[in-house]
Tab-separated table of C-alpha atoms in Angstrom:
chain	number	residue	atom	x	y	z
Z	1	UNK	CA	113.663	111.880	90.550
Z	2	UNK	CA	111.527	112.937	93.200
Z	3	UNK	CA	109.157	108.855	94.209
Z	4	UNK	CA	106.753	108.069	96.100
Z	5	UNK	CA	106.479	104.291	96.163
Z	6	UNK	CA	103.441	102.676	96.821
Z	7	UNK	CA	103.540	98.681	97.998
Z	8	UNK	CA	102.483	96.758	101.299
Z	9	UNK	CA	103.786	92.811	101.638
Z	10	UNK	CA	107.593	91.095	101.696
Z	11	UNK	CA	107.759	90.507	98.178
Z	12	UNK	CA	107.674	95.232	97.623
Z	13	UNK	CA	110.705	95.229	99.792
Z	14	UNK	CA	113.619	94.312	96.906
Z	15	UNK	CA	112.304	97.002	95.423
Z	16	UNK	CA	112.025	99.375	97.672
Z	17	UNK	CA	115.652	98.887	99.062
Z	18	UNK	CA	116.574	99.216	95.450
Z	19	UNK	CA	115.133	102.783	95.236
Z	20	UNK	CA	116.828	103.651	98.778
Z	21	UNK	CA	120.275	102.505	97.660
Z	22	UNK	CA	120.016	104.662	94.523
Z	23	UNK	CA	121.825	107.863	93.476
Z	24	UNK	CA	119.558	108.725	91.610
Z	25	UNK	CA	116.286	108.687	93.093
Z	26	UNK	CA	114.532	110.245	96.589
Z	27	UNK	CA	112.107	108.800	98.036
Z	28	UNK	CA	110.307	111.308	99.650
Z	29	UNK	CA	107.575	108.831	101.264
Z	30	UNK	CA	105.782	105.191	101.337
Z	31	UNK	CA	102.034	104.694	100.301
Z	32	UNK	CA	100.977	101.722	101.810
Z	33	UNK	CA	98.188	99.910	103.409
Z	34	UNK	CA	96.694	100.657	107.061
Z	35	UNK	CA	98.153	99.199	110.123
Z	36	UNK	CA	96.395	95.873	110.735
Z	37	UNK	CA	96.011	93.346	113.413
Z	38	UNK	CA	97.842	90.421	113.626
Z	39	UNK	CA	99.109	87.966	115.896
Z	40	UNK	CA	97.409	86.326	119.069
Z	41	UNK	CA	97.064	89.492	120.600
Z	42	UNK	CA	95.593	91.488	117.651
Z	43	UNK	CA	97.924	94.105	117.934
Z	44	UNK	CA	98.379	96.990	114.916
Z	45	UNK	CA	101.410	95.989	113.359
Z	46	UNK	CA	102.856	98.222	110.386
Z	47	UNK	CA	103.297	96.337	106.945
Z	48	UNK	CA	106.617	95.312	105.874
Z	49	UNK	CA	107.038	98.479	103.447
Z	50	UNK	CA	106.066	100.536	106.257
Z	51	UNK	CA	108.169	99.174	108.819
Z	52	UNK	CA	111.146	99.271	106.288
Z	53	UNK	CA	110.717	103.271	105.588
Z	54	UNK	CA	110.435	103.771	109.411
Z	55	UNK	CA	113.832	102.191	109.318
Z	56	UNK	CA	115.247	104.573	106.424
Z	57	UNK	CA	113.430	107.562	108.285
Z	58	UNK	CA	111.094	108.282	105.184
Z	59	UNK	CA	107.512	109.364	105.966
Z	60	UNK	CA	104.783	106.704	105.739
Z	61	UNK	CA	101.388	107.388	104.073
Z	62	UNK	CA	98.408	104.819	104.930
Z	63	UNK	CA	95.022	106.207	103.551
Z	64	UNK	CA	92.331	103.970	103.813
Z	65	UNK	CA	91.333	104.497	100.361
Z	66	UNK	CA	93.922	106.245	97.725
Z	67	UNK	CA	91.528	108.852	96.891
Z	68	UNK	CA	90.909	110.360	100.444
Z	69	UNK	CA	91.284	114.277	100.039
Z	70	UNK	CA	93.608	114.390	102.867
Z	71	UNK	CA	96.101	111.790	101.167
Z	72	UNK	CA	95.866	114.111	97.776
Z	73	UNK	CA	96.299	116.792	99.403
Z	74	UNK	CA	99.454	115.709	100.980
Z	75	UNK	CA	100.645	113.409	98.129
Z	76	UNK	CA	100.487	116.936	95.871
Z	77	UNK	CA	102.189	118.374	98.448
Z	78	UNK	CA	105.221	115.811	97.802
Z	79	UNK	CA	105.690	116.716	94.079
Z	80	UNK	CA	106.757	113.581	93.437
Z	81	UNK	CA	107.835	112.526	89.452
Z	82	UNK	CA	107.079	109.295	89.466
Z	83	UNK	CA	105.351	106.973	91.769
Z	84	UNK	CA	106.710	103.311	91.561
Z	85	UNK	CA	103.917	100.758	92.154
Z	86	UNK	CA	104.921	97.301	93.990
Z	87	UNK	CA	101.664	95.008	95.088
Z	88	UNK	CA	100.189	98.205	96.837
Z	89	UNK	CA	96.699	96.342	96.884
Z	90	UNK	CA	94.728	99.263	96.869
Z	91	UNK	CA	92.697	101.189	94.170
Z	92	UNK	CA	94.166	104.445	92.383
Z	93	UNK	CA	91.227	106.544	91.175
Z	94	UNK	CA	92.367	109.098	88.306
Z	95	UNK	CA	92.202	111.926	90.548
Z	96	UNK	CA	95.147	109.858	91.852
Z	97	UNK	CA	96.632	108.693	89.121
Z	98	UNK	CA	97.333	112.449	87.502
Z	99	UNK	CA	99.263	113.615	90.538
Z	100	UNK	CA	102.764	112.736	89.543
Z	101	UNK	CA	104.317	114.300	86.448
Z	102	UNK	CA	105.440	110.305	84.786
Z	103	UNK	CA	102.166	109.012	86.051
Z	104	UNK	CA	102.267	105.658	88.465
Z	105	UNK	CA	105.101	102.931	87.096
Z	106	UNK	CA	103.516	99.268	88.462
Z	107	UNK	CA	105.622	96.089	88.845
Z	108	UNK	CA	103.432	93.079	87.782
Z	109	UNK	CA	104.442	89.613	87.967
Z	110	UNK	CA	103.708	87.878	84.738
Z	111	UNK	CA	104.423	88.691	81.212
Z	112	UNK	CA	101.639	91.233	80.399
Z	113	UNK	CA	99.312	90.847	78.748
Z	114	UNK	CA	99.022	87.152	80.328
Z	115	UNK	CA	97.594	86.760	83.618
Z	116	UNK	CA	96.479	90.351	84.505
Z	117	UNK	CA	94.680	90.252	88.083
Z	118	UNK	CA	95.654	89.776	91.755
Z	119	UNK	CA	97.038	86.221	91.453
Z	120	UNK	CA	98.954	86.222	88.457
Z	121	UNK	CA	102.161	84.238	89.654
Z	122	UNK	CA	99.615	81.033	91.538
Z	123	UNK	CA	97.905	81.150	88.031
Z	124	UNK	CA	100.716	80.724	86.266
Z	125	UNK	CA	101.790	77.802	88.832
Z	126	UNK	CA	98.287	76.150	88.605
Z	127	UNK	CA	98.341	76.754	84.536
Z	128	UNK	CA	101.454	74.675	84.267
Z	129	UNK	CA	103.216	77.419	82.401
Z	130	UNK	CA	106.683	76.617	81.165
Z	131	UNK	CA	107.992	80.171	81.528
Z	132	UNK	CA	106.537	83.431	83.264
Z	133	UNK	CA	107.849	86.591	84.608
Z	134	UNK	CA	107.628	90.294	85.277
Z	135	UNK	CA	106.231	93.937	83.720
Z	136	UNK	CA	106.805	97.585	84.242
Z	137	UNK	CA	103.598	98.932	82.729
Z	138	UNK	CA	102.272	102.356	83.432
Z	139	UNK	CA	99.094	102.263	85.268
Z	140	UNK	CA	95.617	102.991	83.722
Z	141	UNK	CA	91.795	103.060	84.390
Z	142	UNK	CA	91.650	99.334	83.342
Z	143	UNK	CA	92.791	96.620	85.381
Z	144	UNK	CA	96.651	96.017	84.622
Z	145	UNK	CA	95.720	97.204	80.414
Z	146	UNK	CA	98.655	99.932	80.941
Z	147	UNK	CA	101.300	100.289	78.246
Z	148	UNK	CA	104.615	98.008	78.536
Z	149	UNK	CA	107.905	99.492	79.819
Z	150	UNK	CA	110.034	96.409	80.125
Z	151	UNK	CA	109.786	92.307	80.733
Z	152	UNK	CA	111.595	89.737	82.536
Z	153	UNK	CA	111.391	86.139	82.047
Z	154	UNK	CA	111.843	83.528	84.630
Z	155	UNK	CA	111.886	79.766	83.939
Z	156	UNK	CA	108.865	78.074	86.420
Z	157	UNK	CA	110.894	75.160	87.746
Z	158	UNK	CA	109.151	71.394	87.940
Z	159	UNK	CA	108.611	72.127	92.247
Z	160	UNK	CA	108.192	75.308	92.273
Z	161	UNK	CA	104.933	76.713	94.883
Z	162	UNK	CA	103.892	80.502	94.481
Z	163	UNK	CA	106.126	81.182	97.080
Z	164	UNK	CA	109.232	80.051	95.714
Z	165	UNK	CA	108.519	81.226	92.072
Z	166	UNK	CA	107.655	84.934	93.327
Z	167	UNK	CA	110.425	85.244	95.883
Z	168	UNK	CA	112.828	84.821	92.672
Z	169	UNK	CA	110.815	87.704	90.707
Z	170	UNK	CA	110.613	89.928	93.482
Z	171	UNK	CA	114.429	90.102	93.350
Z	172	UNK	CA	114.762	90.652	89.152
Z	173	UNK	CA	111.523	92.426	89.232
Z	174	UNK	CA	113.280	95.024	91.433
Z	175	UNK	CA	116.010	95.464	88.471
Z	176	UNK	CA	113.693	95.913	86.117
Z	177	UNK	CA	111.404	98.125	87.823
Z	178	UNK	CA	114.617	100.418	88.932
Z	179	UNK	CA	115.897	100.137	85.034
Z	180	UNK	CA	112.343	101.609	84.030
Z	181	UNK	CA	112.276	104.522	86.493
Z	182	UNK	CA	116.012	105.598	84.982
Z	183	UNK	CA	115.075	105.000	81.627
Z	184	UNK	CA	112.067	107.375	82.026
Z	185	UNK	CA	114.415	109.803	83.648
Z	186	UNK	CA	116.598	109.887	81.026
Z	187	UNK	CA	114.041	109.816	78.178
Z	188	UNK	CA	115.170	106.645	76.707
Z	189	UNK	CA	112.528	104.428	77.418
Z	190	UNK	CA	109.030	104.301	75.865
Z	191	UNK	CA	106.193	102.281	76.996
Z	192	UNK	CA	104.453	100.189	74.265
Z	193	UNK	CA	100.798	99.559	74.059
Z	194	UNK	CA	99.835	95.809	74.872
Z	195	UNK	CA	98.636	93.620	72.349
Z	196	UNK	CA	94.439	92.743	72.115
Z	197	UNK	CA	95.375	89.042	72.129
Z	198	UNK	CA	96.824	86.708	74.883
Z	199	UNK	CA	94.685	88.273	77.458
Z	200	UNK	CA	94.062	86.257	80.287
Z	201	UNK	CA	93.003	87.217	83.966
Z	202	UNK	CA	94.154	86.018	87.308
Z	203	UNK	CA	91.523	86.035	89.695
Z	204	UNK	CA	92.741	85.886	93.730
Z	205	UNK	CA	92.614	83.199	95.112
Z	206	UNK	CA	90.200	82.595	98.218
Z	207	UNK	CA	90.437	79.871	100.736
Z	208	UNK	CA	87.470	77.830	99.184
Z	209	UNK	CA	89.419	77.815	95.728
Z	210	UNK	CA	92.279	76.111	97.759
Z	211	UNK	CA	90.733	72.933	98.379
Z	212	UNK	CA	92.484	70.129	96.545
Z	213	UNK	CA	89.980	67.496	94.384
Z	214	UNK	CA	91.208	64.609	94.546
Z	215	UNK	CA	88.741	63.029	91.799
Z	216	UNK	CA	91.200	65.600	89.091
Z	217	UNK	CA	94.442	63.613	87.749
Z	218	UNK	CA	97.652	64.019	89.812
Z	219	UNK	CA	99.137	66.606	87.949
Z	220	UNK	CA	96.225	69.042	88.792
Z	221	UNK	CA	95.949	68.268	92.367
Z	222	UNK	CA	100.079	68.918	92.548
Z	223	UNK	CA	99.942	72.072	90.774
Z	224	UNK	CA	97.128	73.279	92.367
Z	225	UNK	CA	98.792	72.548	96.111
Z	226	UNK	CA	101.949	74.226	94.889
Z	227	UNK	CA	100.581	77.274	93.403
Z	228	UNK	CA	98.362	78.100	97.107
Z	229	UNK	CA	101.391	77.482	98.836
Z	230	UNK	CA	102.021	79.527	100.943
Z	231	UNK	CA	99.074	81.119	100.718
Z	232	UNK	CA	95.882	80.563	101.293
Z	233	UNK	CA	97.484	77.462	101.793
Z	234	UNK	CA	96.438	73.862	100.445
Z	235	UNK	CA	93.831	72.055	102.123
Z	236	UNK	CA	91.073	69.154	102.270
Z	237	UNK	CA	89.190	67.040	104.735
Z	238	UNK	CA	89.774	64.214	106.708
Z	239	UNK	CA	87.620	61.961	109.493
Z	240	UNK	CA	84.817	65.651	108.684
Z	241	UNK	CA	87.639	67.976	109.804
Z	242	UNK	CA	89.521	70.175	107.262
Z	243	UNK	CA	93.011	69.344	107.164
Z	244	UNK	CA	95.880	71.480	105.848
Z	245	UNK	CA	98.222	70.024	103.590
Z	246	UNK	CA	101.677	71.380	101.779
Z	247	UNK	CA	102.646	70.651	97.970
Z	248	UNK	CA	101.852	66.918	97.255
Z	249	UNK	CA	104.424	64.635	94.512
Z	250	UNK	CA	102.605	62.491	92.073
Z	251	UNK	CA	104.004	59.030	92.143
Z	252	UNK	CA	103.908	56.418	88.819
Z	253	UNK	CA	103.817	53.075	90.419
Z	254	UNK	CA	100.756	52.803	92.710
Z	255	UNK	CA	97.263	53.264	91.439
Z	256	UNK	CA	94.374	54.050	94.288
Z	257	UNK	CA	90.874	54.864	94.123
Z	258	UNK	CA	90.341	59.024	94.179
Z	259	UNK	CA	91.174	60.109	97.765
Z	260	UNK	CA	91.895	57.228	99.452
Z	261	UNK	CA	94.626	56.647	101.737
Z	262	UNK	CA	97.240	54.155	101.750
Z	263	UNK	CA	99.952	54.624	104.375
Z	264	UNK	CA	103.528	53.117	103.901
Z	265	UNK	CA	106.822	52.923	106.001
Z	266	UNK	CA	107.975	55.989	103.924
Z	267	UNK	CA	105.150	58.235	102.616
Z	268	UNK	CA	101.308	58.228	102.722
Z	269	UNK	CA	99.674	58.385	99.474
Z	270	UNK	CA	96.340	59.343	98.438
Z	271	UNK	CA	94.741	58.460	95.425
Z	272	UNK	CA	93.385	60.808	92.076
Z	273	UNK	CA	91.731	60.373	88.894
Z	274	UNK	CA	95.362	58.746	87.613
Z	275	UNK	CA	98.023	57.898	89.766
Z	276	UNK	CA	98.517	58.277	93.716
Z	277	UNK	CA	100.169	61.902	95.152
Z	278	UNK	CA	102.258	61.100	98.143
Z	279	UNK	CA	101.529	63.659	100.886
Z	280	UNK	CA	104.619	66.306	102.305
Z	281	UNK	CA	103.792	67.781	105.376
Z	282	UNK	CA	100.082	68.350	106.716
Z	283	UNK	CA	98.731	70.179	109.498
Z	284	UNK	CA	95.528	68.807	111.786
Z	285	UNK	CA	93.092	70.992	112.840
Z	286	UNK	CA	94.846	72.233	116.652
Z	287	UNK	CA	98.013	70.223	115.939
Z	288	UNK	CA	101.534	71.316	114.339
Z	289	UNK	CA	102.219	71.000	110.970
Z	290	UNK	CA	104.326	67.281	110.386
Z	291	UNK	CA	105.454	65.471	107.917
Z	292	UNK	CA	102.284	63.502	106.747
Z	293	UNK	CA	104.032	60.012	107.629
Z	294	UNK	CA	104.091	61.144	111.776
Z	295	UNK	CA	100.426	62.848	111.158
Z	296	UNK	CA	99.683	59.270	110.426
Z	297	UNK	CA	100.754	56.952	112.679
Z	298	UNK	CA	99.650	59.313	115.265
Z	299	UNK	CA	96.165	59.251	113.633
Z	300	UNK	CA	95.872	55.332	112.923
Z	301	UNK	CA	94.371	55.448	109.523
Z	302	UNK	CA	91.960	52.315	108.726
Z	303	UNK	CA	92.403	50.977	105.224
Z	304	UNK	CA	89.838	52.425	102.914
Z	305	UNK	CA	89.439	56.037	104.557
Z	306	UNK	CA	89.822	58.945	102.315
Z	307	UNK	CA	90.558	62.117	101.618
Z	308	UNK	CA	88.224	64.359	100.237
């Protein structure tokens, strides 16, 4: 089939290379976000789907919004079949939505109808969920409400951050996603409607949510550092200056008050509503990120300070 795959960040590109490498499919062009600034120098850097079509030689689309007339115009102009949908971040009016002939195929990273929303894998970190996983849903007005091509599962390991969980689903997400898009060429494959209940919604996450409490029980505070890791990234302050701190380990034999520190030869530990969390690495404001046991013997922590 003739695709047009829409996706912006790292975690679109297993997919991506997955429609390149196949016999089956063209990929007549990339939708993806504008060119955006980035590094010191604010310079317009191409998004990772982008830069890998530019590799392949396939032509990149980046409309501000998916509905401009010029990007119809030229996305009718395409004919595609099927347009494969991978964390695209952008909104697809209907006017959109009715351009190719199979409609717009998304790749979302939960078991649908759980967790619908921008943040679906942190939630399912945060939520302490035993077992998560991906969708191939066709998309719809409503927010991720499409019907259900296919479903992955994917165990959620005990240390698992966002990162770590959704690297692993980007790569059997791609299978599945692939699998759809040939069993819709075929005619095999029919998407079922999703059921009314287990709906839940996963909001994004901002930099404010991020903050770790250190008055909730250890468990919370550690699944709450791993599921922001990497990003927006963990974080709390110190001495009135916000400090930035990786995934934390909950320890069973020492007991502090919440958020104070106690510094040992081998770990610093801070205290919660239960037991202590021993720190991992941690980042100063205008210093490198270190493991937290350097960060404080350079910092000389008094007993009794805290965390907060």
């Amino acid at each position: 089939m003739r695709l047009v795959f829409a996706g912006t960040p790292e975690v679109a590109l297993p997919s991506l290379r997955a429609f390149i490498d196949s016999s089956r499919h063209d990929v007549v062009a990339v939708v993806t976000r504008p060119d955006a600034p980035s590094g010191r120098g604010r310079r317009l850097e191409r998004s990772p789907v982008g830069a890998l079509a530019d590799e392949h030689g396939i032509e990149v689309l980046t409309p501000a919004k998916a509905g401009d007339p010029e990007f119809l115009e030229r996305l009718r102009a395409l004919e595609p079949d099927l347009c494969p949908v991978v964390a695209y971040g952008n909104l697809l009016p209907q006017r959109t939505l009715d351009v190719p002939k199979h409609g717009w195929v998304n790749l979302h990273f939960s078991v649908l109808p759980a967790w619908r929303g921008a943040a679906p894998v942190q939630a399912s970190v945060r939520n302490g969920d035993d077992i998560t996983g991906a969708s191939t849903f066709r998309i719809v007005k409503e927010l991720d409400a499409g019907p259900v091509f296919g479903v992955v599962t994917e165990k959620v390991r005990e240390r698992d951050t966002s990162g770590d969980l959704l690297t692993r689903l980007s790569v059997s997400g791609a299978d599945l996603l692939l699998s759809t898009v040939d069993g819709i060429e075929d005619g095999t494959l029919r998407a079922v409607e999703q059921p009314a209940d287990g709906v839940t919604y996963a909001a994004k996450i901002t930099v404010e949510d991020a903050r770790l409490d250190f008055t909730a029980p250890a468990t919370a505070v550690d699944r709450l550092a791993r599921a922001v890791t990497p990003e927006p990234g963990a974080w709390a302050e110190f001495r009135g200056e916000r400090l930035k701190l990786g995934p934390v380990t909950p320890v069973t034999d020492v007991t502090l008050p919440a958020g104070e520190v106690l510094v040992e030869r081998k770990r610093v530990l801070v205290g919660t509503a239960t037991t202590a969390v021993a720190l991992g690495e941690v980042q100063a404001q205008g210093k490198k990120r270190m493991a937290a046991t350097d960060w404080a013997r350079g910092t000389r922590i008094e007993a009794g300070e805290r965390i907060a």
